[in-house]
XYZ file of C-alpha atoms in Angstrom:
579
model
C 42.212 -10.082 79.834
C 40.803 -9.756 76.297
C 42.632 -11.171 73.291
C 41.491 -10.126 69.813
C 40.427 -12.599 67.130
C 43.619 -14.193 65.768
C 42.713 -13.726 62.075
C 43.080 -10.327 60.436
C 41.857 -9.702 56.881
C 43.033 -6.353 55.565
C 43.517 -4.542 52.267
C 46.092 -1.761 52.198
C 46.397 1.056 49.666
C 49.192 3.588 49.248
C 47.578 7.023 48.914
C 49.453 9.935 47.289
C 49.851 12.516 50.107
C 48.323 15.294 47.992
C 45.123 13.214 47.753
C 44.630 12.851 51.528
C 42.455 15.962 51.854
C 40.260 14.907 48.933
C 39.874 11.463 50.478
C 38.752 12.980 53.787
C 36.144 15.039 51.934
C 34.886 11.932 50.144
C 34.530 10.063 53.433
C 32.680 13.023 54.971
C 29.837 12.405 52.502
C 29.108 9.087 54.224
C 27.871 10.925 57.318
C 29.778 8.546 59.563
C 31.481 10.263 62.490
C 35.212 9.452 62.260
C 37.506 8.689 65.176
C 40.776 10.627 64.995
C 43.794 9.560 67.017
C 47.465 10.349 67.255
C 49.291 7.046 67.694
C 52.830 6.207 68.708
C 54.036 2.673 68.072
C 57.304 1.072 69.128
C 58.506 -2.007 67.295
C 60.712 -4.577 68.976
C 63.160 -7.102 67.577
C 66.452 -8.795 68.372
C 69.751 -7.072 67.459
C 69.986 -9.259 64.343
C 66.275 -8.825 63.476
C 65.460 -12.497 63.971
C 61.732 -11.791 64.414
C 61.342 -9.909 61.140
C 63.365 -12.614 59.371
C 60.820 -15.129 60.672
C 57.897 -13.006 59.459
C 56.897 -11.830 62.956
C 56.139 -8.219 63.950
C 56.078 -7.301 67.653
C 54.882 -3.852 68.687
C 53.419 -1.797 71.512
C 51.113 1.148 70.751
C 49.582 4.015 72.691
C 47.046 6.690 71.784
C 48.509 10.088 72.601
C 45.509 12.096 71.493
C 41.926 11.173 70.632
C 39.432 8.577 71.822
C 40.473 4.936 71.994
C 37.480 3.130 70.559
C 39.211 1.258 67.762
C 40.933 -2.096 67.746
C 44.700 -1.770 67.929
C 44.792 1.310 70.178
C 44.990 2.120 73.874
C 44.567 5.502 75.532
C 46.617 7.291 78.132
C 49.179 5.471 80.196
C 48.163 2.005 79.060
C 49.627 0.409 75.981
C 48.440 -2.268 73.592
C 50.857 -4.998 72.575
C 50.443 -6.861 69.283
C 52.136 -9.829 67.651
C 51.476 -10.359 63.940
C 52.661 -13.059 61.582
C 53.471 -12.703 57.889
C 50.528 -14.798 56.664
C 49.310 -14.426 53.072
C 49.806 -11.190 51.125
C 48.757 -10.609 47.552
C 47.919 -7.376 45.804
C 47.490 -5.407 49.022
C 45.217 -8.042 50.618
C 46.655 -9.761 53.667
C 45.424 -12.556 55.904
C 47.508 -13.174 58.986
C 47.413 -14.263 62.604
C 47.214 -11.398 65.080
C 47.295 -11.398 68.887
C 46.857 -8.244 70.942
C 45.996 -7.184 74.468
C 46.436 -4.256 76.890
C 49.583 -3.897 78.980
C 50.561 -1.271 81.595
C 53.962 -0.265 80.155
C 55.605 0.452 76.815
C 57.538 -2.823 76.642
C 56.239 -6.298 75.699
C 54.766 -8.402 78.490
C 55.288 -12.004 77.401
C 53.178 -13.425 80.229
C 50.061 -11.926 78.675
C 50.414 -13.567 75.270
C 48.549 -16.859 74.736
C 50.565 -20.017 74.122
C 49.852 -20.029 70.366
C 51.393 -16.538 70.074
C 54.437 -17.452 72.165
C 55.085 -20.384 69.825
C 56.205 -17.881 67.169
C 58.975 -16.480 69.428
C 61.270 -18.977 71.204
C 62.279 -18.184 74.784
C 65.875 -17.480 73.761
C 64.734 -14.724 71.396
C 62.323 -13.149 73.890
C 65.243 -12.322 76.153
C 66.993 -10.392 73.377
C 64.247 -8.116 72.064
C 64.497 -4.368 72.323
C 63.072 -1.297 70.531
C 64.407 -0.883 66.983
C 62.190 1.733 65.329
C 59.037 3.729 65.838
C 56.032 5.094 63.963
C 53.981 8.134 64.742
C 50.924 8.983 62.687
C 47.459 10.425 62.821
C 44.761 7.835 62.189
C 41.314 8.870 61.035
C 38.977 5.875 61.076
C 35.423 5.113 60.057
C 33.319 1.994 60.603
C 31.150 1.618 57.506
C 28.944 -0.905 55.745
C 30.169 -2.442 52.519
C 28.958 -4.755 49.808
C 26.659 -7.528 51.014
C 26.271 -5.928 54.443
C 29.963 -6.305 55.278
C 31.383 -4.280 58.156
C 34.636 -2.546 57.279
C 36.942 -0.368 59.319
C 38.542 2.224 57.045
C 41.640 3.941 58.454
C 43.658 6.763 56.903
C 47.151 6.892 58.420
C 49.318 9.987 57.826
C 52.670 10.401 59.552
C 56.097 8.769 59.446
C 58.164 5.738 60.374
C 61.599 6.437 61.862
C 64.746 4.638 62.925
C 67.526 6.778 64.341
C 68.107 9.709 61.997
C 66.279 8.108 59.072
C 62.561 8.344 58.405
C 59.976 7.892 55.660
C 56.486 9.374 55.316
C 53.366 7.271 55.821
C 50.207 7.958 53.844
C 48.056 4.875 53.424
C 44.521 3.566 53.670
C 43.794 0.335 55.514
C 40.508 -1.490 55.008
C 39.995 -4.141 57.675
C 37.179 -6.650 57.330
C 35.167 -6.922 60.550
C 32.376 -9.041 59.118
C 31.491 -10.281 55.647
C 33.455 -11.401 52.584
C 36.840 -10.047 51.377
C 35.276 -9.057 48.050
C 33.630 -6.160 49.893
C 37.104 -4.686 50.489
C 37.852 -4.758 46.767
C 34.566 -3.074 45.917
C 35.609 -0.031 47.983
C 39.258 -0.118 46.947
C 38.408 -0.170 43.236
C 36.330 2.971 43.612
C 39.111 4.820 45.427
C 41.905 3.603 43.160
C 40.081 5.088 40.183
C 39.539 8.418 41.937
C 42.598 8.976 44.120
C 45.352 7.097 42.236
C 45.788 4.589 45.065
C 48.066 1.607 44.610
C 47.721 -1.746 46.391
C 50.528 -1.907 48.947
C 51.871 -5.082 50.519
C 54.699 -3.588 52.598
C 53.746 -3.231 56.262
C 54.887 -0.415 58.532
C 56.980 -3.007 60.350
C 58.801 -3.978 57.160
C 59.437 -0.360 56.263
C 60.878 0.202 59.713
C 63.180 -2.793 59.399
C 64.419 -1.506 56.047
C 65.128 1.895 57.591
C 66.916 0.319 60.545
C 69.130 -1.577 58.116
C 69.727 1.551 56.026
C 68.207 -0.130 52.976
C 66.884 2.029 50.173
C 64.136 1.106 47.740
C 65.435 -0.720 44.658
C 63.989 -2.262 41.475
C 62.637 -5.778 41.961
C 63.517 -8.637 39.623
C 61.436 -11.751 39.027
C 61.812 -14.306 41.813
C 61.978 -18.067 41.434
C 58.654 -19.830 41.812
C 58.200 -22.944 43.908
C 55.521 -25.115 42.335
C 54.485 -28.509 43.716
C 54.137 -31.381 41.206
C 50.913 -32.321 42.982
C 49.365 -28.926 42.255
C 46.367 -28.600 39.974
C 46.639 -26.594 36.774
C 44.514 -23.794 38.213
C 46.645 -23.587 41.376
C 49.790 -23.333 39.276
C 48.152 -20.677 37.120
C 47.313 -18.558 40.170
C 50.827 -18.896 41.623
C 52.471 -17.842 38.346
C 50.125 -14.892 37.799
C 50.573 -13.707 41.392
C 54.348 -13.758 41.013
C 54.137 -11.596 37.872
C 51.696 -9.172 39.523
C 53.914 -8.893 42.616
C 56.913 -7.894 40.502
C 54.916 -5.281 38.579
C 53.348 -3.878 41.757
C 56.741 -3.634 43.497
C 58.283 -1.631 40.637
C 55.272 0.547 39.866
C 55.978 3.345 42.423
C 59.466 3.721 40.969
C 58.058 3.919 37.447
C 55.585 6.597 38.475
C 58.393 8.440 40.260
C 56.928 8.820 43.722
C 58.883 6.546 46.034
C 59.747 7.830 49.532
C 62.806 10.031 49.419
C 66.087 8.250 50.036
C 68.544 9.318 52.703
C 67.980 11.021 56.052
C 65.037 13.167 57.024
C 64.298 14.754 60.398
C 63.675 12.239 63.216
C 60.249 11.893 64.780
C 59.397 14.002 67.819
C 59.594 12.380 71.231
C 56.281 10.639 72.034
C 56.055 12.603 75.253
C 55.967 15.809 73.193
C 53.379 14.437 70.805
C 51.178 17.495 70.799
C 54.024 19.703 69.582
C 54.752 20.162 65.910
C 58.332 19.471 64.891
C 60.269 22.061 62.884
C 63.748 21.928 61.458
C 65.792 24.367 59.463
C 66.493 22.999 55.994
C 68.575 25.117 53.587
C 67.686 28.217 55.539
C 63.951 27.465 55.551
C 61.811 26.311 58.445
C 60.006 23.152 57.403
C 57.114 21.444 59.147
C 57.640 17.714 59.699
C 56.042 15.447 58.742
C 54.707 17.006 55.497
C 51.068 17.915 55.825
C 48.295 16.070 54.006
C 47.210 17.759 50.810
C 50.666 18.883 49.709
C 51.493 17.846 46.156
C 55.195 17.071 45.650
C 55.284 19.272 42.566
C 53.533 22.176 44.233
C 56.094 23.240 46.863
C 59.787 23.841 47.260
C 62.223 22.997 50.021
C 61.610 20.295 52.607
C 57.887 20.125 51.924
C 58.314 19.426 48.240
C 57.858 15.700 48.758
C 60.063 13.005 47.276
C 61.887 13.837 44.066
C 60.999 11.842 40.947
C 62.819 8.542 40.732
C 64.974 8.309 37.619
C 66.303 4.764 37.954
C 65.573 3.295 34.520
C 65.679 -0.234 35.928
C 62.212 0.292 37.444
C 60.740 0.718 33.970
C 62.690 -2.278 32.698
C 61.581 -4.599 35.520
C 57.965 -3.411 35.355
C 57.983 -4.163 31.636
C 59.553 -7.583 32.234
C 56.813 -8.338 34.769
C 54.076 -7.512 32.257
C 55.811 -9.507 29.536
C 56.049 -12.528 31.825
C 52.394 -12.080 32.742
C 51.325 -11.921 29.094
C 53.416 -15.021 28.370
C 51.730 -16.842 31.274
C 48.247 -15.839 30.143
C 49.052 -17.016 26.627
C 50.413 -20.289 28.000
C 47.145 -20.948 29.888
C 44.908 -19.270 27.282
C 42.748 -22.329 26.596
C 42.225 -23.328 30.223
C 42.164 -20.114 32.350
C 40.862 -17.148 30.371
C 41.201 -13.542 31.505
C 38.184 -11.238 30.858
C 38.547 -9.050 27.765
C 38.366 -5.746 29.639
C 41.125 -6.755 32.077
C 43.238 -8.023 29.188
C 42.739 -4.702 27.391
C 43.976 -2.929 30.519
C 47.109 -5.074 30.506
C 47.801 -4.187 26.871
C 47.376 -0.484 27.649
C 49.863 -0.638 30.520
C 52.402 -2.552 28.440
C 52.065 -0.084 25.555
C 52.642 2.858 27.908
C 55.997 1.464 29.073
C 57.394 0.529 25.656
C 58.607 3.855 24.174
C 60.303 4.960 27.402
C 62.211 1.689 27.671
C 63.300 1.989 24.022
C 64.777 5.435 24.705
C 66.428 4.210 27.901
C 68.190 1.430 25.982
C 69.243 3.859 23.256
C 70.698 6.492 25.606
C 72.131 4.264 28.348
C 73.314 1.190 26.409
C 73.470 1.589 22.614
C 74.942 5.085 22.293
C 77.560 4.772 25.081
C 78.975 1.747 23.219
C 79.312 3.827 20.029
C 80.618 7.031 21.665
C 84.343 6.050 21.904
C 84.450 5.653 18.103
C 83.207 9.179 17.324
C 86.099 11.582 16.551
C 84.561 14.805 17.950
C 83.610 14.412 21.670
C 82.156 17.965 22.077
C 79.768 17.444 19.153
C 78.850 14.025 20.494
C 78.019 15.562 23.856
C 75.911 18.272 22.213
C 73.967 15.624 20.282
C 73.499 13.548 23.418
C 72.020 16.525 25.262
C 69.393 16.913 22.534
C 68.557 13.200 22.685
C 68.397 13.256 26.492
C 65.877 16.080 26.353
C 63.736 14.016 24.016
C 64.142 11.018 26.302
C 62.838 13.057 29.237
C 59.809 14.122 27.195
C 59.087 10.488 26.362
C 59.429 9.526 30.020
C 57.041 12.279 31.098
C 54.543 11.106 28.458
C 54.938 7.537 29.720
C 54.129 8.561 33.297
C 51.092 10.515 32.137
C 49.836 7.603 30.025
C 50.454 5.169 32.858
C 48.618 7.349 35.367
C 45.674 7.676 32.957
C 45.543 3.877 32.696
C 44.921 3.668 36.476
C 47.400 0.850 37.193
C 46.278 0.612 40.825
C 42.715 -0.063 39.782
C 43.867 -2.625 37.201
C 45.934 -4.468 39.818
C 42.927 -4.581 42.138
C 40.724 -5.873 39.314
C 43.230 -8.656 38.709
C 43.355 -9.566 42.393
C 39.577 -9.521 42.707
C 39.244 -11.806 39.675
C 41.733 -14.232 41.227
C 39.994 -14.057 44.626
C 36.645 -14.932 43.016
C 38.164 -17.736 40.887
C 37.011 -15.907 37.782
C 38.618 -18.414 35.403
C 35.970 -20.951 36.427
C 33.239 -18.951 34.681
C 32.651 -17.638 31.179
C 31.972 -13.882 30.671
C 28.191 -14.428 30.858
C 28.531 -15.897 34.356
C 27.954 -19.582 33.678
C 30.483 -22.232 34.625
C 33.068 -23.104 31.979
C 32.446 -26.306 29.960
C 33.064 -29.532 31.851
C 36.081 -30.479 29.708
C 37.737 -27.144 30.495
C 36.965 -27.475 34.190
C 38.484 -30.958 34.276
C 41.634 -29.593 32.651
C 41.809 -26.865 35.302
C 41.692 -29.574 37.977
C 44.217 -31.872 36.268
C 47.778 -32.341 37.537
C 50.033 -29.389 36.749
C 53.127 -31.540 36.169
C 51.566 -33.495 33.292
C 50.059 -30.349 31.796
C 53.404 -28.505 32.037
C 55.215 -31.286 30.179
C 52.786 -30.975 27.263
C 53.097 -27.181 27.257
C 56.906 -27.321 27.220
C 56.880 -29.847 24.363
C 54.638 -27.598 22.271
C 56.809 -24.538 22.891
C 59.949 -26.537 22.156
C 58.584 -27.599 18.765
C 57.866 -23.971 17.820
C 61.437 -22.913 18.562
C 62.862 -25.925 16.694
C 60.949 -24.975 13.538
C 62.619 -21.564 13.503
C 66.024 -22.900 14.512
C 66.131 -25.370 11.598
C 65.650 -22.632 8.997
C 67.431 -19.818 10.855
C 69.833 -18.923 8.036
C 66.907 -18.307 5.641
C 64.755 -16.253 8.033
C 63.931 -12.649 7.211
C 64.335 -9.985 9.966
C 60.614 -10.101 10.801
C 60.786 -13.901 11.055
C 63.820 -13.712 13.332
C 61.926 -11.287 15.519
C 59.066 -13.819 15.728
C 61.590 -16.539 16.608
C 63.000 -14.373 19.401
C 59.507 -13.980 20.852
C 58.956 -17.764 20.679
C 62.293 -18.300 22.469
C 61.363 -15.766 25.138
C 57.990 -17.409 25.760
C 59.594 -20.838 26.012
C 62.201 -19.484 28.414
C 59.522 -17.979 30.656
C 57.546 -21.236 30.597
C 60.659 -23.242 31.504
C 61.368 -20.825 34.368
C 57.764 -20.957 35.606
C 57.803 -24.762 35.731
C 61.428 -25.226 36.805
C 60.749 -26.616 40.302
C 58.245 -29.171 38.989
C 61.255 -31.161 37.783
C 63.460 -30.710 40.856
C 63.261 -34.435 41.624
C 64.761 -35.544 38.319
C 68.064 -37.470 38.188
C 71.273 -35.416 38.073
C 71.648 -35.819 34.327
C 68.206 -34.343 33.722
C 68.929 -31.479 36.119
C 72.077 -30.612 34.180
C 70.135 -30.715 30.921
C 67.540 -28.389 32.460
C 70.228 -25.864 33.421
C 71.801 -26.035 29.954
C 68.413 -25.689 28.268
C 67.572 -22.518 30.205
C 71.043 -21.053 29.646
C 70.810 -21.634 25.887
C 67.378 -19.993 25.706
C 68.656 -16.943 27.613
C 71.733 -16.603 25.393
C 69.680 -16.996 22.221
C 67.152 -14.416 23.396
C 69.969 -11.974 24.235
C 71.746 -12.562 20.930
C 68.648 -11.965 18.837
C 67.673 -9.146 21.189
C 70.814 -7.182 20.372
C 69.801 -7.127 16.731
C 66.316 -6.004 17.749
C 67.787 -3.227 19.921
C 69.830 -2.028 16.946
C 66.736 -2.029 14.746
C 64.732 0.027 17.274
C 67.689 2.380 17.803
C 67.918 2.924 14.038
C 64.211 3.808 13.935
C 64.596 6.278 16.813
C 67.691 7.897 15.280
C 65.948 8.173 11.913
C 63.452 10.484 13.616
C 66.073 12.273 15.748
C 65.822 16.099 15.955
C 67.981 17.897 13.357
C 69.933 19.581 16.193
C 71.805 16.306 16.720
C 73.713 17.093 13.513
C 76.626 14.936 12.283
C 76.543 12.827 15.434
C 73.176 11.372 14.398
C 74.442 10.617 10.895
C 77.402 8.731 12.344
C 75.131 6.687 14.653
C 72.767 5.824 11.800
C 75.672 4.538 9.740
C 77.013 2.524 12.655
C 73.633 0.939 13.301
C 73.181 0.124 9.595
C 76.434 -1.819 9.691
C 75.365 -3.563 12.891
C 72.073 -4.610 11.334
C 73.869 -5.888 8.249
C 75.895 -8.255 10.445
C 72.964 -8.855 12.851
C 75.010 -11.254 15.003
C 74.419 -14.069 12.516
C 77.354 -16.211 13.576
C 76.579 -16.174 17.302
C 72.832 -16.660 16.848
C 73.341 -19.449 14.306
C 75.646 -21.273 16.712
C 73.074 -21.030 19.497
C 70.367 -22.359 17.191
C 72.575 -25.357 16.377
C 73.164 -25.906 20.095
C 69.437 -25.827 20.692
C 68.758 -28.414 18.000
C 71.429 -30.717 19.429
C 70.107 -30.536 23.000
C 68.146 -33.286 24.701
C 65.061 -32.129 26.611
C 64.796 -32.740 30.351
C 61.060 -33.089 30.975
């Protein structure tokens, strides 16, 4: 019995389905004969999905058509069983334990797994596992040479994952490192991300299947709490914080671009025993081929083959923008110790600028104006004005998506991940090591460094809080930014102070709550200012409705929430710090 090497290093990219044909043509230039297979894979779990909850994927796979010369496949009546662990995943790159071997039937054979694999699944759980979902896709694979003589298996998978009556399309590129350094994977991925609009993709087929089995739909992703160890070095803390920000941006990016898998039910996969047949289903009187064929652009067809509709959930834009703001705050926080290259920083600014106008219009149309609407005496005219503004909002959103696509966010994410992988902060732009004093600071204890950083940020906010009543609007805006940066820093470093006495923990919670409230209070005035600027340039077709809104906003700005904000500034000045 042969068991594969237990360490898998892989980089996964989501490929727009309409780019699959172009990608195949690009690979044909390499003059490497590809191996094409049709694969069926059954995933197993307990009724309550205990394996997936523990970060374990258990599957059996068979090749229905094509030669079986690649790892992870088995031809004919024999199957290949695989157990994978969650491992490390960042920016599409994953490193995880993997155990696989041939079996005679399409159900797991526990006796064939080595002891180290069985340790991931207790005996009690093994007795409960059963099939929960299935994938079927065509894999076209090439074994090529990469940077530094690395050997890389490139696989294009096109098909679908299904559970019951629900399914989602699969169109992704997997780059698996056979020999060499992981940087070779990024060298290839960067080229393709710039050409084919690929995005780094951390979600495995197993995870997508579990989500389908649970009936879960894609949703915007908020920032998650970080767990930092007081014994960490400054550079380790820097990497953890940056990775968390990148993960949030990457998770929301497909929703911003508008090309998430369609929600709801789609035709189920064909029976594996009828794998050579093409499935058809009548949809709205049309006969549609399933799954959608490679090369079809979602905007180029109608009916079932049109691809997923654009996603219009404005929260994706909001959370993507929050992720970039948190990232910029983190980079500013560490700006003297871990310095991002200028070109990558410029890319970050471009992405942030692309999201801004669309978010401003979202806030105007979904938050500011609905609050004013009940006070307008002529509902039909209000509705007519809103329709004009909504049309403009859609134009801004379309421009945002075009600008974002031009900025190649997938390539930028890969550049960030490659820089982190190579420990780029340890070198200056010319390639030499950073000065010794800077390197020593990178290696110093994060907890001590974080205390100093929080003290500095606290002093900046205090300066503005003391003179709040005298601040001009531009100065209040600057104070809001200082408060936001201090809030993000306090959230980044929150767990470093988890071992403090109860009194300090309570002060920490109060400190964060006050920063959030102050940011929100000053933010409402900023929203009114931006709304006033947008309404000042509103199309003339909005008529009297726009005049009413401009007057309302002028009154709001005149009040500017002074009383609430002033109270919060007094609370801040009276607070004792917790670090």
